[in-house]
């Protein structure tokens, strides 16, 4: 699943980041904000107009980013949906 | 004598660096600019327990030593001793946010690797405790190999301990300057990040819950419906305050300057000095200083919203709307500041890291209706627009004023759209920002911020605006016209105006307007005093009385199409030397200010002309 598709309030782990799909500055900024493989993320809020950007908890920070960049980040949900 | 040892204050954005700087230096601060670059140099004096002075330099917040913006470049260059006009710091005071250790320690590790003595201020420990986070400062100090002092900068906690640690750092004051080593800024960020995380985990004793308070507030401020409602309500309150609360102090300042003028007229003998002081200096400068209350009220709210951490949320909410015209949410804050004055607005664009985004924001900033336009709008609307009731509680004059504000905003957005597709073409860099924790602002920090802004504004009034008033007064008063000739035609200013009139006659401007346009280039509000002066000079000797009646004179002398065209001119025309100067400084050259001035003049001429001819055709 990509980070932009992750439902709100659903903790997940960053599995992979498509660094080469990101502009160089965007990639560096992502790393500086602690968004890296292995870190926990959780989508918390979506902006009111057009549901873009989104705000995510990344480690101990809240980070705002646009969906286009969030789409380059693959996540795995850590909490498995409760099996019926 | 040796200069005081210099210590650099460094840290991630949102670590509470400015609060710490204020707590350590108080009002002993100096703000300047580095030569050749646009970044502010903020330095202050602090004294150690034994009275020895230290120069503390507040460097722009940055995430690493690989610079992205000019701000971050300066931080790096100062720490490497490469910044022109700056000595190499003797030690580093590194601020980290106790609630966000794993991210902030990465930068700390980079700084320690530079080889300069480092002390770490473990800031916001109260917030960490609030979040259920206990950090072992001694353990952290052992892991990092440098002293770590827990602090709460906004409450001035831990400041004395920090002073002591700094005393040890600078030693006996003799300067053993080690050249900064390369550090491991070439090392992969990921490696550093892992080490930082390991240290953070080792130093954290207890942890439960995380940033509950901020998350609770965000569930309201970032709510899909409540969020925008709250933002627009806040903006409404801010503008209401700017216009309602400022009235009394503005009246007081005007009265003060009037009193001063009368005193000068009563005290000095009639002649050149008296007239220059009373008409050129006091009246002209007073017209500008009057706006101090409005500017301070607007800045009070901006500083408050910034200190609490709300501004980034506002940028988040507005990002999508700004993206429609090719900007990002980050441009929202500078544009909001521009309603007070475009100069600090343009300076606030420094937080935008994408150069195209930043340039576009600078170029459209003069279109937002700054407070200097108000006196012009008020004078013209008050004297030339009929005070007719349109709907209950809604008068025509108010509608025109509101319309002028809206026109400024709409045209700024349209201009951004056009610029982004032409001269500042390029891919959008997106919007990626850390959202800081909510925090109760410190009264002292807000007060200090206001004080600095007030000083900057008064300095401007005392230099550019004062000078332009004096020059106008001299040019309009000499040579003295012989009997039968109008002073406003015969004087040097009058002759210049006659030349300008040829150009502006087609858009409905008269000789008096032509005369007021050049001085209004210095600052818009000068147009009011310039019109007052020109009508007064023509009125004869009784200048003081005549100037008080400029409103009715305009009402008699100007047609409605002329008045409307004049208002439109003021929506667009680039009429402020400070804005042009700050644009030159922030873009490092004359190319962009020249471009800005040209496109704004073209817009102003076309808009004023169209308004004049349409109004004339409509028979107004």
Coordinates of C-alpha atoms in Angstrom, one line a residue, chain A:
Chain A
X1 CA 0.0 0.0 0.0
X2 CA 1.2 3.5 -0.7
X3 CA 1.2 6.2 2.1
X4 CA -1.4 8.3 0.3
X5 CA -3.8 5.3 0.3
X6 CA -3.3 4.5 4.0
X7 CA -6.5 5.0 5.9
X8 CA -6.5 7.6 8.7
X9 CA -5.5 6.5 12.2
X10 CA -4.0 3.2 11.0
X11 CA -0.4 2.7 12.2
X12 CA 2.0 1.4 9.5
X13 CA 5.7 0.9 8.8
X14 CA 7.6 2.4 5.9
X15 CA 8.6 -0.6 3.7
X16 CA 10.2 1.2 0.8
X17 CA 10.7 4.6 -0.5
X18 CA 11.0 5.2 -4.3
X19 CA 13.8 7.7 -3.9
X20 CA 14.5 8.0 -7.6
X21 CA 10.9 9.0 -8.3
X22 CA 11.3 12.0 -6.0
X23 CA 13.0 15.2 -6.9
X24 CA 16.4 15.5 -5.2
X25 CA 15.3 18.2 -2.8
X26 CA 12.1 16.4 -1.9
X27 CA 14.0 13.2 -1.2
X28 CA 16.5 15.0 1.0
X29 CA 13.7 16.8 2.9
X30 CA 11.9 13.5 3.4
X31 CA 15.1 12.0 5.0
X32 CA 15.6 15.0 7.1
X33 CA 12.1 14.7 8.4
X34 CA 12.9 11.1 9.4
X35 CA 10.8 9.4 6.7
X36 CA 12.9 6.4 6.0
X37 CA 12.6 2.7 5.6
X38 CA 11.6 1.0 8.8
X39 CA 10.0 4.1 10.5
X40 CA 6.5 4.0 11.8
X41 CA 3.9 6.3 10.2
X42 CA 0.3 7.0 10.7
X43 CA -1.9 9.3 8.6
X44 CA -3.6 11.7 11.0
X45 CA -5.3 14.5 9.0
X46 CA -6.2 15.4 5.4
X47 CA -6.4 19.1 4.4
X48 CA -10.0 20.3 3.9
X49 CA -9.7 21.6 0.3
X50 CA -9.2 18.7 -2.1
X51 CA -7.9 16.3 0.6
X52 CA -4.4 17.3 -0.1
X53 CA -1.8 17.6 1.6
X54 CA -2.0 15.0 4.4
X55 CA -0.5 15.2 7.9
X56 CA 1.3 12.1 9.1
X57 CA 2.9 11.1 12.4
X58 CA 6.4 10.0 11.6
X59 CA 8.2 8.7 14.6
X60 CA 7.7 11.5 17.1
X61 CA 7.0 14.2 14.6
X62 CA 3.9 15.3 12.7
X63 CA 4.8 16.0 9.1
X64 CA 2.7 17.5 6.3
X65 CA 3.3 16.3 2.8
X66 CA 1.4 16.3 -0.5
X67 CA -0.2 13.2 -1.8
X68 CA 2.2 13.1 -4.9
X69 CA 5.1 12.7 -2.6
X70 CA 3.3 10.3 -0.2
X71 CA 2.6 8.1 -3.3
X72 CA 6.3 7.3 -3.5
X73 CA 6.3 5.7 -0.1
X74 CA 5.2 2.1 0.3
X75 CA 3.9 1.2 3.7
X76 CA 2.9 -2.0 5.5
X77 CA 0.2 -1.9 8.1
X78 CA 1.6 -3.1 11.4
X79 CA -1.7 -4.0 13.0
X80 CA -3.4 -6.8 11.0
X81 CA -7.1 -6.3 10.5
X82 CA -8.9 -8.5 13.0
X83 CA -9.8 -11.7 11.2
X84 CA -13.4 -12.4 11.1

